[in-house]
Short mmCIF file of N, CA and C in Angstrom, two decimals:
data_model
loop_
_atom_site.label_atom_id
_atom_site.label_comp_id
_atom_site.label_asym_id
_atom_site.label_seq_id
_atom_site.Cartn_x
_atom_site.Cartn_y
_atom_site.Cartn_z
N MET A 67 -77.19 -7.29 -1.58
CA MET A 67 -75.74 -7.89 -2.17
C MET A 67 -75.69 -7.90 -3.47
N THR A 68 -74.55 -7.32 -3.79
CA THR A 68 -74.44 -7.51 -5.38
C THR A 68 -73.36 -8.78 -5.56
N GLU A 69 -72.97 -9.48 -4.85
CA GLU A 69 -72.14 -10.49 -5.21
C GLU A 69 -73.08 -11.55 -5.71
N PRO A 70 -72.82 -12.43 -6.74
CA PRO A 70 -73.60 -13.86 -6.66
C PRO A 70 -73.49 -14.76 -5.83
N PRO A 71 -74.57 -15.57 -5.42
CA PRO A 71 -74.46 -16.68 -4.38
C PRO A 71 -73.43 -17.39 -4.38
N GLU A 72 -73.03 -17.43 -5.52
CA GLU A 72 -71.73 -18.97 -5.32
C GLU A 72 -70.26 -17.96 -4.85
N ALA A 73 -70.27 -16.60 -4.98
CA ALA A 73 -69.17 -15.94 -4.21
C ALA A 73 -69.14 -15.71 -2.90
N ILE A 74 -70.50 -16.15 -2.15
CA ILE A 74 -70.72 -15.54 -0.74
C ILE A 74 -69.80 -16.74 0.14
N ASN A 75 -69.08 -16.41 1.08
CA ASN A 75 -68.57 -17.57 2.05
C ASN A 75 -69.59 -17.54 3.15
N THR A 76 -70.06 -18.86 3.07
CA THR A 76 -70.89 -18.64 4.55
C THR A 76 -70.46 -18.24 5.68
N ALA A 77 -68.92 -18.99 5.82
CA ALA A 77 -68.71 -18.67 7.74
C ALA A 77 -68.20 -17.41 7.31
N LEU A 78 -68.12 -16.60 6.72
CA LEU A 78 -67.67 -15.13 6.72
C LEU A 78 -69.05 -14.75 6.93
N LEU A 79 -69.82 -15.16 6.23
CA LEU A 79 -71.29 -14.45 6.73
C LEU A 79 -72.09 -14.60 8.11
N LEU A 80 -71.92 -15.93 8.67
CA LEU A 80 -71.98 -16.20 9.94
C LEU A 80 -70.73 -15.57 10.84
N MET A 81 -69.73 -15.32 10.50
CA MET A 81 -69.18 -14.66 11.55
C MET A 81 -69.69 -12.89 11.94
N MET A 82 -69.64 -12.53 10.61
CA MET A 82 -70.20 -11.47 10.66
C MET A 82 -71.76 -10.81 11.33
N LEU A 83 -72.52 -11.79 11.00
CA LEU A 83 -73.95 -11.92 11.81
C LEU A 83 -73.59 -12.04 13.25
N GLY A 84 -72.62 -13.28 13.68
CA GLY A 84 -72.69 -13.06 15.02
C GLY A 84 -71.94 -12.29 15.51
N ARG A 85 -70.82 -11.51 15.15
CA ARG A 85 -70.58 -10.06 15.82
C ARG A 85 -71.72 -9.08 16.05
N ARG A 86 -72.34 -9.00 14.88
CA ARG A 86 -73.49 -7.88 14.87
C ARG A 86 -74.58 -8.33 16.19
N ILE A 87 -74.66 -9.69 16.23
CA ILE A 87 -75.64 -9.91 17.18
C ILE A 87 -75.06 -9.75 18.49
N ARG A 88 -73.67 -10.47 18.77
CA ARG A 88 -73.00 -10.28 20.24
C ARG A 88 -72.85 -8.65 20.58
N GLU A 89 -72.50 -7.86 19.67
CA GLU A 89 -72.44 -6.28 19.92
C GLU A 89 -73.80 -5.54 20.24
N GLN A 90 -74.76 -5.99 20.26
CA GLN A 90 -75.98 -5.61 20.05
C GLN A 90 -76.58 -5.96 21.64
N ALA A 91 -76.38 -7.32 21.86
CA ALA A 91 -76.58 -8.08 23.15
C ALA A 91 -75.48 -7.90 24.18
N GLU A 92 -74.05 -7.28 23.61
CA GLU A 92 -73.23 -7.23 24.75
C GLU A 92 -73.87 -5.68 25.09
N ILE A 93 -74.45 -5.00 24.99
CA ILE A 93 -74.54 -3.32 24.96
C ILE A 93 -75.61 -3.54 25.86
N GLU A 94 -76.98 -4.18 25.50
CA GLU A 94 -77.90 -4.64 26.10
C GLU A 94 -77.39 -5.52 27.66
N LEU A 95 -76.83 -6.26 27.61
CA LEU A 95 -76.37 -6.76 28.72
C LEU A 95 -75.75 -6.00 29.93
N ARG A 96 -74.70 -4.75 29.44
CA ARG A 96 -74.12 -3.78 30.39
C ARG A 96 -75.27 -3.13 30.93
N ALA A 97 -76.02 -2.87 30.12
CA ALA A 97 -77.35 -1.81 31.15
C ALA A 97 -77.81 -2.75 32.01
N GLU A 98 -77.72 -3.90 31.73
CA GLU A 98 -78.43 -4.82 32.76
C GLU A 98 -77.42 -5.01 34.08
N GLY A 99 -75.94 -4.74 34.14
CA GLY A 99 -74.92 -4.80 35.01
C GLY A 99 -74.44 -6.12 34.55
N LEU A 100 -74.50 -6.81 33.43
CA LEU A 100 -73.56 -8.28 33.07
C LEU A 100 -72.59 -8.01 31.86
N SER A 101 -71.42 -9.01 32.03
CA SER A 101 -71.06 -8.96 30.93
C SER A 101 -71.42 -10.21 29.92
N MET A 102 -70.93 -10.46 29.00
CA MET A 102 -71.41 -12.25 28.18
C MET A 102 -70.52 -13.03 28.89
N ARG A 103 -69.65 -13.04 29.47
CA ARG A 103 -68.93 -13.91 30.15
C ARG A 103 -69.35 -14.23 31.67
N GLN A 104 -69.97 -13.02 32.12
CA GLN A 104 -70.49 -13.19 33.53
C GLN A 104 -72.12 -14.13 33.17
N LEU A 105 -72.58 -13.62 31.88
CA LEU A 105 -73.89 -14.51 31.83
C LEU A 105 -73.80 -15.93 31.82
N SER A 106 -72.59 -15.94 31.00
CA SER A 106 -72.13 -17.59 30.58
C SER A 106 -71.68 -18.17 31.99
N VAL A 107 -70.94 -17.92 32.92
CA VAL A 107 -70.79 -18.28 34.10
C VAL A 107 -71.86 -18.63 35.29
N LEU A 108 -73.02 -17.99 34.86
CA LEU A 108 -73.84 -17.83 35.80
C LEU A 108 -74.81 -19.05 35.50
N GLY A 109 -74.99 -19.09 33.99
CA GLY A 109 -76.01 -20.38 33.16
C GLY A 109 -75.27 -21.37 33.65
N HIS A 110 -73.78 -21.48 33.60
CA HIS A 110 -73.23 -22.84 34.03
C HIS A 110 -73.44 -23.18 35.35
N LEU A 111 -73.32 -22.16 36.41
CA LEU A 111 -73.44 -22.97 37.55
C LEU A 111 -74.85 -22.59 37.78
N ALA A 112 -75.99 -22.27 37.32
CA ALA A 112 -77.22 -22.47 37.76
C ALA A 112 -77.52 -23.79 37.05
N HIS A 113 -76.88 -24.33 35.89
CA HIS A 113 -77.41 -25.15 35.70
C HIS A 113 -76.72 -26.71 36.02
N GLN A 114 -75.38 -26.26 36.74
CA GLN A 114 -74.22 -27.20 37.27
C GLN A 114 -73.82 -26.51 38.57
N PRO A 115 -74.43 -26.67 39.55
CA PRO A 115 -73.87 -25.99 40.84
C PRO A 115 -72.60 -26.73 41.04
N GLY A 116 -71.39 -25.77 41.86
CA GLY A 116 -70.29 -26.54 42.16
C GLY A 116 -69.16 -26.55 41.42
N LEU A 117 -69.40 -26.35 39.91
CA LEU A 117 -67.85 -26.35 38.81
C LEU A 117 -66.91 -25.52 39.34
N SER A 118 -65.86 -26.45 39.04
CA SER A 118 -64.63 -25.55 39.79
C SER A 118 -64.36 -24.46 39.00
N TYR A 119 -63.25 -23.62 39.06
CA TYR A 119 -62.85 -22.43 38.20
C TYR A 119 -62.31 -23.01 36.98
N SER A 120 -61.62 -24.17 37.19
CA SER A 120 -60.95 -24.86 35.97
C SER A 120 -61.81 -25.09 34.91
N GLU A 121 -62.97 -25.85 35.27
CA GLU A 121 -64.46 -26.14 34.82
C GLU A 121 -64.89 -25.34 34.07
N LEU A 122 -64.94 -24.36 34.67
CA LEU A 122 -65.66 -23.17 34.14
C LEU A 122 -65.00 -22.09 33.17
N ALA A 123 -64.00 -22.27 33.19
CA ALA A 123 -62.84 -21.55 32.17
C ALA A 123 -62.65 -22.62 31.36
N ARG A 124 -62.32 -23.61 31.28
CA ARG A 124 -62.48 -24.48 30.00
C ARG A 124 -63.57 -24.41 29.24
N ARG A 125 -64.82 -24.22 29.88
CA ARG A 125 -66.10 -23.87 28.95
C ARG A 125 -66.15 -22.82 28.24
N ASP A 126 -65.69 -21.68 28.94
CA ASP A 126 -65.76 -20.12 28.40
C ASP A 126 -64.30 -20.17 27.49
N GLY A 127 -63.30 -21.17 27.30
CA GLY A 127 -62.16 -20.77 26.46
C GLY A 127 -61.18 -19.95 27.14
N ILE A 128 -61.45 -19.71 28.38
CA ILE A 128 -60.43 -18.53 28.82
C ILE A 128 -59.39 -19.21 29.90
N THR A 129 -58.59 -18.63 30.83
CA THR A 129 -57.59 -18.77 31.56
C THR A 129 -58.73 -19.10 32.66
N VAL A 130 -57.64 -19.64 33.88
CA VAL A 130 -58.32 -19.92 35.10
C VAL A 130 -58.45 -18.43 35.97
N GLN A 131 -56.93 -18.00 35.83
CA GLN A 131 -56.74 -16.30 36.02
C GLN A 131 -58.08 -15.74 35.62
N SER A 132 -58.11 -15.68 34.59
CA SER A 132 -59.60 -14.71 34.01
C SER A 132 -60.92 -15.33 34.84
N MET A 133 -61.14 -16.50 35.06
CA MET A 133 -62.31 -16.78 35.39
C MET A 133 -62.29 -16.68 36.75
N GLN A 134 -61.10 -16.60 37.54
CA GLN A 134 -61.26 -16.07 38.79
C GLN A 134 -61.27 -14.38 38.96
N SER A 135 -61.05 -13.70 38.06
CA SER A 135 -61.30 -12.29 38.02
C SER A 135 -63.26 -12.32 37.95
N THR A 136 -63.44 -12.87 36.87
CA THR A 136 -64.98 -12.63 36.31
C THR A 136 -65.94 -13.26 37.87
N LEU A 137 -65.17 -14.48 38.64
CA LEU A 137 -66.03 -15.20 39.81
C LEU A 137 -65.93 -14.10 40.78
N LEU A 138 -65.18 -12.99 40.95
CA LEU A 138 -64.46 -12.47 41.75
C LEU A 138 -65.75 -10.82 41.91
N GLN A 139 -65.91 -10.70 40.71
CA GLN A 139 -67.03 -9.78 39.86
C GLN A 139 -68.46 -10.17 40.61
N LEU A 140 -68.86 -11.41 40.19
CA LEU A 140 -70.18 -11.84 40.42
C LEU A 140 -70.56 -11.94 41.92
N GLU A 141 -69.09 -12.33 42.36
CA GLU A 141 -69.18 -12.29 44.10
C GLU A 141 -69.49 -11.36 45.00
N LYS A 142 -68.42 -10.19 44.33
CA LYS A 142 -68.76 -8.80 45.06
C LYS A 142 -70.27 -8.02 44.56
N ALA A 143 -71.06 -8.30 43.23
CA ALA A 143 -72.05 -7.95 43.05
C ALA A 143 -73.18 -8.61 43.81
N GLY A 144 -72.59 -9.80 44.35
CA GLY A 144 -73.64 -10.78 45.03
C GLY A 144 -74.66 -11.74 44.42
N ALA A 145 -73.62 -11.99 43.33
CA ALA A 145 -74.90 -13.09 42.06
C ALA A 145 -74.48 -14.33 42.55
N VAL A 146 -73.34 -14.50 43.00
CA VAL A 146 -72.48 -15.83 43.34
C VAL A 146 -71.75 -15.81 44.67
N GLU A 147 -71.84 -16.89 45.59
CA GLU A 147 -71.68 -17.14 46.61
C GLU A 147 -70.37 -18.30 46.59
N ARG A 148 -69.50 -18.49 47.31
CA ARG A 148 -68.75 -19.46 47.67
C ARG A 148 -69.17 -20.06 48.90
N LEU A 149 -69.47 -21.14 49.02
CA LEU A 149 -69.65 -22.05 50.19
C LEU A 149 -68.68 -22.76 50.92
N THR A 150 -67.34 -22.57 50.19
CA THR A 150 -65.97 -23.33 50.72
C THR A 150 -65.16 -22.28 51.07
N ALA A 151 -64.26 -22.60 52.07
CA ALA A 151 -63.20 -21.40 52.47
C ALA A 151 -62.37 -21.48 51.33
N PRO A 152 -62.02 -20.14 51.13
CA PRO A 152 -61.02 -19.93 49.79
C PRO A 152 -59.58 -20.23 50.18
N GLY A 153 -58.71 -21.02 49.46
CA GLY A 153 -57.72 -21.67 49.77
C GLY A 153 -56.86 -22.58 48.32
N ARG A 154 -55.84 -22.40 48.39
CA ARG A 154 -54.40 -22.92 47.15
C ARG A 154 -54.55 -24.45 47.07
N GLY A 155 -55.03 -24.44 45.94
CA GLY A 155 -55.31 -26.20 45.74
C GLY A 155 -56.60 -26.59 46.10
N ARG A 156 -57.88 -25.72 46.91
CA ARG A 156 -59.02 -26.26 47.27
C ARG A 156 -59.90 -25.92 45.85
N THR A 157 -61.11 -26.80 45.85
CA THR A 157 -62.20 -26.77 44.85
C THR A 157 -62.88 -25.91 45.83
N ALA A 158 -63.64 -24.68 44.88
CA ALA A 158 -64.22 -23.92 45.44
C ALA A 158 -66.13 -24.18 45.31
N ASP A 159 -66.83 -24.41 45.93
CA ASP A 159 -67.83 -24.64 45.62
C ASP A 159 -68.82 -23.29 45.49
N LEU A 160 -69.40 -23.36 44.39
CA LEU A 160 -69.76 -21.57 43.76
C LEU A 160 -71.21 -22.16 43.66
N GLN A 161 -72.02 -21.13 44.19
CA GLN A 161 -73.74 -21.44 44.24
C GLN A 161 -74.02 -19.84 43.43
N VAL A 162 -75.43 -20.09 42.58
CA VAL A 162 -75.56 -18.61 42.07
C VAL A 162 -76.71 -18.49 43.39
N THR A 163 -76.66 -17.24 43.89
CA THR A 163 -77.99 -16.66 44.84
C THR A 163 -78.88 -16.30 44.17
N ALA A 164 -79.99 -15.66 44.97
CA ALA A 164 -81.17 -15.41 44.59
C ALA A 164 -81.16 -14.22 43.53
N ASP A 165 -80.04 -13.23 44.06
CA ASP A 165 -79.95 -11.97 43.04
C ASP A 165 -79.10 -12.56 41.84
N GLY A 166 -77.99 -13.61 42.11
CA GLY A 166 -77.94 -13.99 40.69
C GLY A 166 -78.73 -14.97 39.57
N HIS A 167 -79.48 -15.30 40.23
CA HIS A 167 -80.89 -15.99 39.29
C HIS A 167 -81.51 -15.16 39.15
N LYS A 168 -82.11 -13.54 39.43
CA LYS A 168 -82.53 -12.63 38.98
C LYS A 168 -81.70 -11.62 37.82
N LEU A 169 -80.63 -11.84 38.10
CA LEU A 169 -79.24 -11.18 37.00
C LEU A 169 -79.40 -12.33 35.62
N LEU A 170 -79.36 -13.47 36.07
CA LEU A 170 -79.57 -14.52 34.98
C LEU A 170 -80.75 -14.37 34.03
N ASP A 171 -81.87 -14.32 34.71
CA ASP A 171 -83.18 -14.15 34.04
C ASP A 171 -83.19 -12.89 33.11
N ARG A 172 -82.27 -11.67 33.58
CA ARG A 172 -82.78 -10.59 32.84
C ARG A 172 -81.71 -10.35 31.57
N GLY A 173 -80.80 -11.36 31.90
CA GLY A 173 -79.58 -11.69 30.70
C GLY A 173 -79.96 -12.15 30.01
N ARG A 174 -81.10 -13.46 30.18
CA ARG A 174 -81.61 -14.44 28.97
C ARG A 174 -82.61 -13.82 28.84
N LYS A 175 -83.27 -12.51 29.16
CA LYS A 175 -84.32 -11.94 28.24
C LYS A 175 -83.85 -10.84 27.21
N VAL A 176 -82.22 -10.70 27.52
CA VAL A 176 -81.53 -9.76 26.61
C VAL A 176 -81.35 -10.77 24.88
N LEU A 177 -80.84 -12.14 25.76
CA LEU A 177 -80.82 -12.67 24.42
C LEU A 177 -82.11 -13.65 23.42
N LYS A 178 -82.78 -13.22 24.40
CA LYS A 178 -84.54 -13.59 23.86
C LYS A 178 -84.82 -12.69 22.74
N ALA A 179 -84.54 -11.22 23.35
CA ALA A 179 -84.90 -10.20 22.60
C ALA A 179 -83.63 -9.80 21.01
N ALA A 180 -82.39 -10.65 21.31
CA ALA A 180 -81.68 -10.93 19.92
C ALA A 180 -82.60 -11.90 19.10
N ASP A 181 -82.90 -13.25 19.63
CA ASP A 181 -83.58 -14.27 18.94
C ASP A 181 -84.60 -13.23 18.17
N GLN A 182 -85.60 -12.66 19.14
CA GLN A 182 -87.03 -11.61 18.13
C GLN A 182 -86.54 -10.77 17.16
N ARG A 183 -85.30 -10.40 17.30
CA ARG A 183 -84.41 -9.31 16.23
C ARG A 183 -84.23 -10.33 15.22
N LEU A 184 -83.60 -11.17 15.39
CA LEU A 184 -82.98 -12.36 14.33
C LEU A 184 -84.25 -12.77 13.42
N GLU A 185 -85.18 -13.12 14.13
CA GLU A 185 -86.60 -13.94 13.82
C GLU A 185 -87.56 -12.79 13.04
N LYS A 186 -87.42 -11.36 13.23
CA LYS A 186 -87.61 -10.05 12.78
C LYS A 186 -87.32 -9.85 11.48
N ALA A 187 -86.04 -10.51 11.30
CA ALA A 187 -85.55 -10.10 10.05
C ALA A 187 -85.63 -11.10 9.11
N ILE A 188 -85.57 -12.25 9.22
CA ILE A 188 -85.29 -13.48 8.56
C ILE A 188 -86.74 -14.73 8.51
N GLY A 189 -87.56 -14.11 9.37
CA GLY A 189 -88.53 -15.13 9.46
C GLY A 189 -88.55 -15.99 10.60
N PRO A 190 -89.69 -16.66 10.90
CA PRO A 190 -89.68 -17.72 12.42
C PRO A 190 -89.11 -19.02 11.93
N ALA A 191 -89.79 -19.40 10.93
CA ALA A 191 -89.18 -20.80 10.15
C ALA A 191 -87.30 -20.70 9.47
N ALA A 192 -86.90 -19.24 9.20
CA ALA A 192 -85.83 -19.99 8.92
C ALA A 192 -84.62 -19.20 10.30
N THR A 193 -85.46 -18.80 11.16
CA THR A 193 -84.59 -18.86 12.13
C THR A 193 -84.37 -20.07 12.95
N ALA A 194 -85.60 -20.62 13.05
CA ALA A 194 -85.57 -22.13 13.58
C ALA A 194 -84.43 -22.65 12.87
N GLU A 195 -84.51 -22.68 11.55
CA GLU A 195 -83.61 -23.71 10.78
C GLU A 195 -82.15 -23.55 11.06
N MET A 196 -81.98 -21.94 11.03
CA MET A 196 -80.46 -21.66 11.18
C MET A 196 -80.35 -22.04 12.90
N GLY A 197 -80.95 -22.10 13.60
CA GLY A 197 -80.57 -22.55 14.56
C GLY A 197 -80.18 -23.82 14.86
N ALA A 198 -81.17 -24.36 14.13
CA ALA A 198 -80.86 -26.47 14.14
C ALA A 198 -79.60 -26.43 13.35
N ALA A 199 -79.57 -25.75 12.28
CA ALA A 199 -78.08 -25.85 11.76
C ALA A 199 -76.84 -25.61 12.06
N ALA A 200 -76.99 -24.45 12.90
CA ALA A 200 -75.76 -23.71 13.99
C ALA A 200 -75.94 -25.03 14.88
N LEU A 201 -76.53 -25.41 15.25
CA LEU A 201 -75.96 -26.59 16.58
C LEU A 201 -75.75 -27.81 16.07
N LYS A 202 -75.97 -28.39 14.61
CA LYS A 202 -75.25 -29.42 14.12
C LYS A 202 -74.17 -29.10 13.94
N ALA A 203 -73.66 -27.72 13.52
CA ALA A 203 -72.58 -27.64 13.08
C ALA A 203 -71.20 -27.45 14.05
N LEU A 204 -71.96 -26.82 15.49
CA LEU A 204 -71.12 -26.69 16.29
C LEU A 204 -70.79 -28.07 17.40
N LEU A 205 -71.84 -29.48 16.75
CA LEU A 205 -71.60 -30.47 17.54
C LEU A 205 -70.38 -31.08 16.70
N ALA A 206 -70.48 -30.89 15.14
CA ALA A 206 -69.67 -31.86 14.12
C ALA A 206 -68.50 -31.16 14.37
N LEU A 207 -68.24 -29.88 14.69
CA LEU A 207 -67.12 -29.25 14.35
C LEU A 207 -65.94 -29.26 16.10
N LYS A 208 -66.88 -29.80 16.94
CA LYS A 208 -66.64 -30.12 18.65
C LYS A 208 -65.32 -29.81 18.35
N ASP A 209 -64.46 -29.68 19.38
CA ASP A 209 -62.47 -29.76 19.69
C ASP A 209 -62.19 -30.94 19.31
#
C-alpha cells in the first residue's frame, strides 16, 4: 500500500478482507451444494436442535419468510427434518439429519481452508491475534 498507516481505515480494511474471504468461501460452499446461510442454519441446529424459525431468522439477521425458504431447501435436500406436523402458529421441531451432518462437515472444511489461507497470508500468530480481536470486537459491538 502506498498510503501511510495513519490514513488506513481499519474498519474498511476488515470489510474488504471479509468480503474477499466470504466470496471465496461461497464459491467453495456452492461446489459442496451449500450456501453460507444454509451452513449457518445447519450449524445452529446441530448445536441447538429444535430452534424455531423465528430464532434461526433472528440469529442470521433475516426475515422469518427467508428462513422458511432456506429450511425448505434443506428439507428437500434431506439435510433437515421436521419432527412436528407443519401448521400455522406451531413451533417446528427441526433436526439435522445424518446427511445434514455430512454436509455440515463439508462446509466446516471449507471454512477451515479459509482459515488456512489467512494463516498462510499473515502467519499463525497474526491469525490467532486477529481472531481474538475480532471476537472481542463482536462481543463489544453486540446489538
